[in-house]
Amino acid sequence: MTKPNQPSANIQWGGRFSGGPADIMQEINASIGFDRKLWRQDVRGSLAHASMLAHVGVISAEDKVAIADGLAGIAAEIEAGTFAFTEALEDIHMNIEARLTDRIGEAGKRLHTARSRNDQVATDFRLWVRDAIDGLSAQITDVMLAMATRAAEFAAAPMPGFTHLQTAQPVTFGHHLLAYVEMLSRDRGRLADARARLNECPLGSAALAGTSFPIDRQMTASALGFDRPTANSLDAVSDRDFALEFLGAAAICAMHLSRFAEELVIWCSAPYRFVALSDAFTTGSSIMPQKRNPDAAELVRAKTGRITGSLVGLLTVMKGLPLAYAKDMQEDKEPVFDAAEALALCLAAIAGMARDLTPDLGRMAEFAGSGFATATDLADWLVRALKLPFREAHHVTGRLVARAEALGVDLAGLPLADMQAVEPRIDASVFAVLSVAASVGSRTSYGGTAPSNVAVQAARWLDALR
Ligand code: ARG
């Protein structure tokens, strides 16, 4: 990035200025260091604007052709890495426009008719967020596919289901994975909702009040793939809801990924050993040779903090701004760029780990039955076989659990005589419901963990996702 030695008035707006900015003014004011990411959207927006201006007769057809050629040349320069971004030109909009005038002269100076950087940046940024939504949605689909594939594979594999991280009832590993598929499906839906609301074009709102030129906003809107132009110029240049909704959806999605990451960290730990990750998704320790650390999962968990921080940061930037545009809003981009990049990494890492992980099915099944996990099945049996009211059945089961605990056995190992000491009407048929397989197999209610259900749900998802 080049800095002129002699501060001179800005060539874009320097008419009433005789001097240049202080170094610190230039430094705090410039956004080119990060908003150059918007160059594709900026070129696209300018092409649409120039075509429209020519169409309505505000600029000539020759000027439009010169502008289009000039912008194509600039795009090639940026692509090739030969474009000289200048901090003195503040942002991507002025960098491109100044270069356009360098290249094509007079015609370049006509491009900024009937627009302002305020509607320009609002348009560019919407286009960028829209592209980010499309890319991230495709990545979410890939994670869902990875998880649904593993869910189909492990539809019948028992594992302990937890509440309070205490063994609660047996579930299947496939059922557990499909819970994340449901979450991710809502994440995709949230992004799609945000995209639909975002898809209005601010271009032509100009600085804040619209313009006196006879522009055709419908034309620019549809050229840029928007559904319609925005209806209020003040709102259009000062609205960043689309960025906030994107960040909100991203933060919720990241939170889901972080929960899975946390489970991976727990499952990979030595006391659990429910799953193993391969060399591809673990690192070693420089001092402890035995270690295999789930760093990727930990970083997904950590990056979620950044993404949430981006949401809170931008909400805080926006909350005190009077209408319409204020320079504060230039601070909208970095959190969005950072969150999008972090979420893309997290999604890729989770997809990779979902495909990579190897569950220890024996260990999962063993623990699925520990901690009196089938106590609810026993209570349900007392309701069904002995017609006890559930509350009473719960109480009786609690006493049976206490007895088993005192004898150091699980429920299936509790002798019938001990059971009958608590409730004389219990007979041997009770043992049929106390196994893990019987427990999960019995949970056939819609949405329940029975392997037959899980297989159907996994197949449904795979069908929908492929
Ligand atoms: N770089 C600015 C931004 O990102 C562009 C808009 C500047 N508008 C202005 N009136 N100074 O917000």
PDB file of N, CA, C and O and ligand atoms in Angstrom, residues 13 29-32 34-35 38 89-94 116-122 125 207 237 240 325-333, ligand 1:
ATOM      1  N   TRP A  13     -12.917  14.047  -3.361  1.00  0.00           N
ATOM      2  CA  TRP A  13     -13.823  15.025  -2.744  1.00  0.00           C
ATOM      3  C   TRP A  13     -13.093  16.259  -2.258  1.00  0.00           C
ATOM      4  O   TRP A  13     -13.596  17.031  -1.443  1.00  0.00           O
ATOM      5  N   ASN A  29      -9.275   6.523   9.161  1.00  0.00           N
ATOM      6  CA  ASN A  29     -10.373   6.663   8.199  1.00  0.00           C
ATOM      7  C   ASN A  29     -10.389   5.570   7.132  1.00  0.00           C
ATOM      8  O   ASN A  29     -11.447   5.242   6.606  1.00  0.00           O
ATOM      9  N   ALA A  30      -9.216   5.072   6.843  1.00  0.00           N
ATOM     10  CA  ALA A  30      -9.117   4.164   5.695  1.00  0.00           C
ATOM     11  C   ALA A  30      -9.707   2.795   6.001  1.00  0.00           C
ATOM     12  O   ALA A  30      -9.544   2.263   7.100  1.00  0.00           O
ATOM     13  N   SER A  31     -10.385   2.235   5.021  1.00  0.00           N
ATOM     14  CA  SER A  31     -10.909   0.876   5.163  1.00  0.00           C
ATOM     15  C   SER A  31     -10.356  -0.044   4.073  1.00  0.00           C
ATOM     16  O   SER A  31     -10.704  -1.228   4.039  1.00  0.00           O
ATOM     17  N   ILE A  32      -9.492   0.509   3.221  1.00  0.00           N
ATOM     18  CA  ILE A  32      -9.025  -0.297   2.086  1.00  0.00           C
ATOM     19  C   ILE A  32      -8.308  -1.567   2.536  1.00  0.00           C
ATOM     20  O   ILE A  32      -8.360  -2.585   1.833  1.00  0.00           O
ATOM     21  N   PHE A  34      -9.188  -3.680   4.589  1.00  0.00           N
ATOM     22  CA  PHE A  34     -10.105  -4.837   4.678  1.00  0.00           C
ATOM     23  C   PHE A  34     -11.211  -4.817   3.628  1.00  0.00           C
ATOM     24  O   PHE A  34     -11.632  -5.861   3.155  1.00  0.00           O
ATOM     25  N   ASP A  35     -11.655  -3.603   3.204  1.00  0.00           N
ATOM     26  CA  ASP A  35     -12.816  -3.654   2.298  1.00  0.00           C
ATOM     27  C   ASP A  35     -12.433  -3.959   0.854  1.00  0.00           C
ATOM     28  O   ASP A  35     -13.297  -4.085  -0.009  1.00  0.00           O
ATOM     29  N   LEU A  38     -14.233  -6.521  -1.065  1.00  0.00           N
ATOM     30  CA  LEU A  38     -15.489  -6.251  -1.773  1.00  0.00           C
ATOM     31  C   LEU A  38     -15.270  -5.912  -3.246  1.00  0.00           C
ATOM     32  O   LEU A  38     -16.200  -5.462  -3.907  1.00  0.00           O
ATOM     33  N   LEU A  89      -6.653   6.795  -0.796  1.00  0.00           N
ATOM     34  CA  LEU A  89      -7.963   6.752  -1.452  1.00  0.00           C
ATOM     35  C   LEU A  89      -9.001   6.026  -0.583  1.00  0.00           C
ATOM     36  O   LEU A  89     -10.062   5.638  -1.080  1.00  0.00           O
ATOM     37  N   GLU A  90      -8.674   5.852   0.654  1.00  0.00           N
ATOM     38  CA  GLU A  90      -9.612   5.414   1.680  1.00  0.00           C
ATOM     39  C   GLU A  90     -10.165   4.006   1.539  1.00  0.00           C
ATOM     40  O   GLU A  90      -9.926   3.149   2.370  1.00  0.00           O
ATOM     41  N   ASP A  91     -10.973   3.826   0.523  1.00  0.00           N
ATOM     42  CA  ASP A  91     -11.710   2.563   0.490  1.00  0.00           C
ATOM     43  C   ASP A  91     -11.717   1.963  -0.907  1.00  0.00           C
ATOM     44  O   ASP A  91     -11.172   2.541  -1.856  1.00  0.00           O
ATOM     45  N   ILE A  92     -12.338   0.824  -1.023  1.00  0.00           N
ATOM     46  CA  ILE A  92     -12.355   0.100  -2.300  1.00  0.00           C
ATOM     47  C   ILE A  92     -13.091   0.898  -3.383  1.00  0.00           C
ATOM     48  O   ILE A  92     -12.701   0.875  -4.553  1.00  0.00           O
ATOM     49  N   HIS A  93     -14.116   1.629  -2.961  1.00  0.00           N
ATOM     50  CA  HIS A  93     -14.913   2.367  -3.955  1.00  0.00           C
ATOM     51  C   HIS A  93     -14.067   3.438  -4.636  1.00  0.00           C
ATOM     52  O   HIS A  93     -14.072   3.571  -5.854  1.00  0.00           O
ATOM     53  N   MET A  94     -13.338   4.209  -3.822  1.00  0.00           N
ATOM     54  CA  MET A  94     -12.543   5.301  -4.388  1.00  0.00           C
ATOM     55  C   MET A  94     -11.280   4.779  -5.057  1.00  0.00           C
ATOM     56  O   MET A  94     -10.812   5.357  -6.033  1.00  0.00           O
ATOM     57  N   SER A 116     -23.878   7.371  -4.423  1.00  0.00           N
ATOM     58  CA  SER A 116     -22.998   7.840  -3.369  1.00  0.00           C
ATOM     59  C   SER A 116     -22.267   6.607  -2.869  1.00  0.00           C
ATOM     60  O   SER A 116     -22.691   5.472  -3.132  1.00  0.00           O
ATOM     61  N   ARG A 117     -21.189   6.820  -2.140  1.00  0.00           N
ATOM     62  CA  ARG A 117     -20.562   5.640  -1.551  1.00  0.00           C
ATOM     63  C   ARG A 117     -21.496   4.984  -0.534  1.00  0.00           C
ATOM     64  O   ARG A 117     -21.323   3.813  -0.195  1.00  0.00           O
ATOM     65  N   ASN A 118     -22.463   5.759  -0.047  1.00  0.00           N
ATOM     66  CA  ASN A 118     -23.348   5.193   0.971  1.00  0.00           C
ATOM     67  C   ASN A 118     -24.250   4.091   0.410  1.00  0.00           C
ATOM     68  O   ASN A 118     -24.394   3.027   1.014  1.00  0.00           O
ATOM     69  N   ASP A 119     -24.849   4.353  -0.761  1.00  0.00           N
ATOM     70  CA  ASP A 119     -25.652   3.278  -1.360  1.00  0.00           C
ATOM     71  C   ASP A 119     -24.757   2.239  -2.015  1.00  0.00           C
ATOM     72  O   ASP A 119     -25.091   1.059  -2.091  1.00  0.00           O
ATOM     73  N   GLN A 120     -23.566   2.707  -2.439  1.00  0.00           N
ATOM     74  CA  GLN A 120     -22.629   1.784  -3.085  1.00  0.00           C
ATOM     75  C   GLN A 120     -22.143   0.719  -2.096  1.00  0.00           C
ATOM     76  O   GLN A 120     -22.175  -0.480  -2.386  1.00  0.00           O
ATOM     77  N   VAL A 121     -21.713   1.167  -0.917  1.00  0.00           N
ATOM     78  CA  VAL A 121     -21.197   0.193   0.047  1.00  0.00           C
ATOM     79  C   VAL A 121     -22.319  -0.707   0.561  1.00  0.00           C
ATOM     80  O   VAL A 121     -22.127  -1.912   0.764  1.00  0.00           O
ATOM     81  N   ALA A 122     -23.508  -0.134   0.727  1.00  0.00           N
ATOM     82  CA  ALA A 122     -24.633  -0.959   1.197  1.00  0.00           C
ATOM     83  C   ALA A 122     -24.936  -2.056   0.176  1.00  0.00           C
ATOM     84  O   ALA A 122     -25.244  -3.198   0.536  1.00  0.00           O
ATOM     85  N   PHE A 125     -21.948  -4.663   0.028  1.00  0.00           N
ATOM     86  CA  PHE A 125     -21.898  -5.499   1.224  1.00  0.00           C
ATOM     87  C   PHE A 125     -23.033  -6.529   1.211  1.00  0.00           C
ATOM     88  O   PHE A 125     -22.857  -7.684   1.595  1.00  0.00           O
ATOM     89  N   ALA A 207     -26.903   9.332  -1.425  1.00  0.00           N
ATOM     90  CA  ALA A 207     -26.294   9.580  -0.112  1.00  0.00           C
ATOM     91  C   ALA A 207     -27.260   9.238   1.015  1.00  0.00           C
ATOM     92  O   ALA A 207     -26.891   8.607   2.004  1.00  0.00           O
ATOM     93  N   VAL A 237     -29.554   3.191   3.157  1.00  0.00           N
ATOM     94  CA  VAL A 237     -28.130   3.469   3.379  1.00  0.00           C
ATOM     95  C   VAL A 237     -27.714   3.264   4.836  1.00  0.00           C
ATOM     96  O   VAL A 237     -26.515   3.234   5.133  1.00  0.00           O
ATOM     97  N   ARG A 240     -28.166  -2.172   8.453  1.00  0.00           N
ATOM     98  CA  ARG A 240     -27.218  -3.291   8.430  1.00  0.00           C
ATOM     99  C   ARG A 240     -27.849  -4.541   9.030  1.00  0.00           C
ATOM    100  O   ARG A 240     -27.164  -5.447   9.499  1.00  0.00           O
ATOM    101  N   TYR A 325     -26.600   7.363   7.236  1.00  0.00           N
ATOM    102  CA  TYR A 325     -25.260   6.778   7.301  1.00  0.00           C
ATOM    103  C   TYR A 325     -24.391   7.517   8.320  1.00  0.00           C
ATOM    104  O   TYR A 325     -24.455   8.737   8.448  1.00  0.00           O
ATOM    105  N   ALA A 326     -23.559   6.783   9.024  1.00  0.00           N
ATOM    106  CA  ALA A 326     -22.490   7.373   9.835  1.00  0.00           C
ATOM    107  C   ALA A 326     -21.250   6.512   9.622  1.00  0.00           C
ATOM    108  O   ALA A 326     -21.363   5.317   9.329  1.00  0.00           O
ATOM    109  N   LYS A 327     -20.102   7.135   9.762  1.00  0.00           N
ATOM    110  CA  LYS A 327     -18.861   6.414   9.455  1.00  0.00           C
ATOM    111  C   LYS A 327     -18.638   5.229  10.372  1.00  0.00           C
ATOM    112  O   LYS A 327     -17.896   4.306  10.046  1.00  0.00           O
ATOM    113  N   ASP A 328     -19.297   5.256  11.526  1.00  0.00           N
ATOM    114  CA  ASP A 328     -19.249   4.075  12.402  1.00  0.00           C
ATOM    115  C   ASP A 328     -19.507   2.795  11.605  1.00  0.00           C
ATOM    116  O   ASP A 328     -18.966   1.731  11.908  1.00  0.00           O
ATOM    117  N   MET A 329     -20.385   2.942  10.615  1.00  0.00           N
ATOM    118  CA  MET A 329     -20.843   1.750   9.895  1.00  0.00           C
ATOM    119  C   MET A 329     -19.742   1.104   9.061  1.00  0.00           C
ATOM    120  O   MET A 329     -19.898  -0.031   8.618  1.00  0.00           O
ATOM    121  N   GLN A 330     -18.661   1.826   8.870  1.00  0.00           N
ATOM    122  CA  GLN A 330     -17.509   1.216   8.187  1.00  0.00           C
ATOM    123  C   GLN A 330     -16.957   0.038   9.000  1.00  0.00           C
ATOM    124  O   GLN A 330     -16.313  -0.850   8.464  1.00  0.00           O
ATOM    125  N   GLU A 331     -17.256   0.066  10.294  1.00  0.00           N
ATOM    126  CA  GLU A 331     -16.802  -1.021  11.188  1.00  0.00           C
ATOM    127  C   GLU A 331     -17.684  -2.266  11.068  1.00  0.00           C
ATOM    128  O   GLU A 331     -17.594  -3.177  11.872  1.00  0.00           O
ATOM    129  N   ASP A 332     -18.582  -2.258  10.093  1.00  0.00           N
ATOM    130  CA  ASP A 332     -19.472  -3.416   9.923  1.00  0.00           C
ATOM    131  C   ASP A 332     -18.784  -4.598   9.242  1.00  0.00           C
ATOM    132  O   ASP A 332     -19.215  -5.736   9.374  1.00  0.00           O
ATOM    133  N   LYS A 333     -17.715  -4.300   8.494  1.00  0.00           N
ATOM    134  CA  LYS A 333     -17.206  -5.333   7.588  1.00  0.00           C
ATOM    135  C   LYS A 333     -16.325  -6.373   8.256  1.00  0.00           C
ATOM    136  O   LYS A 333     -16.479  -7.577   8.027  1.00  0.00           O
TER     137      LYS A 333
HETATM  138  N1  ARG B   1     -15.785   3.029   3.304  1.00  0.00           N
HETATM  139  C1  ARG B   1     -17.067   3.499   3.656  1.00  0.00           C
HETATM  140  C2  ARG B   1     -17.804   2.446   4.485  1.00  0.00           C
HETATM  141  O1  ARG B   1     -17.427   1.328   4.431  1.00  0.00           O
HETATM  142  C3  ARG B   1     -17.874   3.795   2.433  1.00  0.00           C
HETATM  143  C4  ARG B   1     -18.956   4.790   2.652  1.00  0.00           C
HETATM  144  C5  ARG B   1     -18.371   6.098   2.958  1.00  0.00           C
HETATM  145  N2  ARG B   1     -19.370   7.124   2.965  1.00  0.00           N
HETATM  146  C6  ARG B   1     -19.134   8.324   3.469  1.00  0.00           C
HETATM  147  N3  ARG B   1     -20.111   9.163   3.441  1.00  0.00           N
HETATM  148  N4  ARG B   1     -17.982   8.678   3.978  1.00  0.00           N
HETATM  149  O2  ARG B   1     -18.728   2.709   5.204  1.00  0.00           O
END
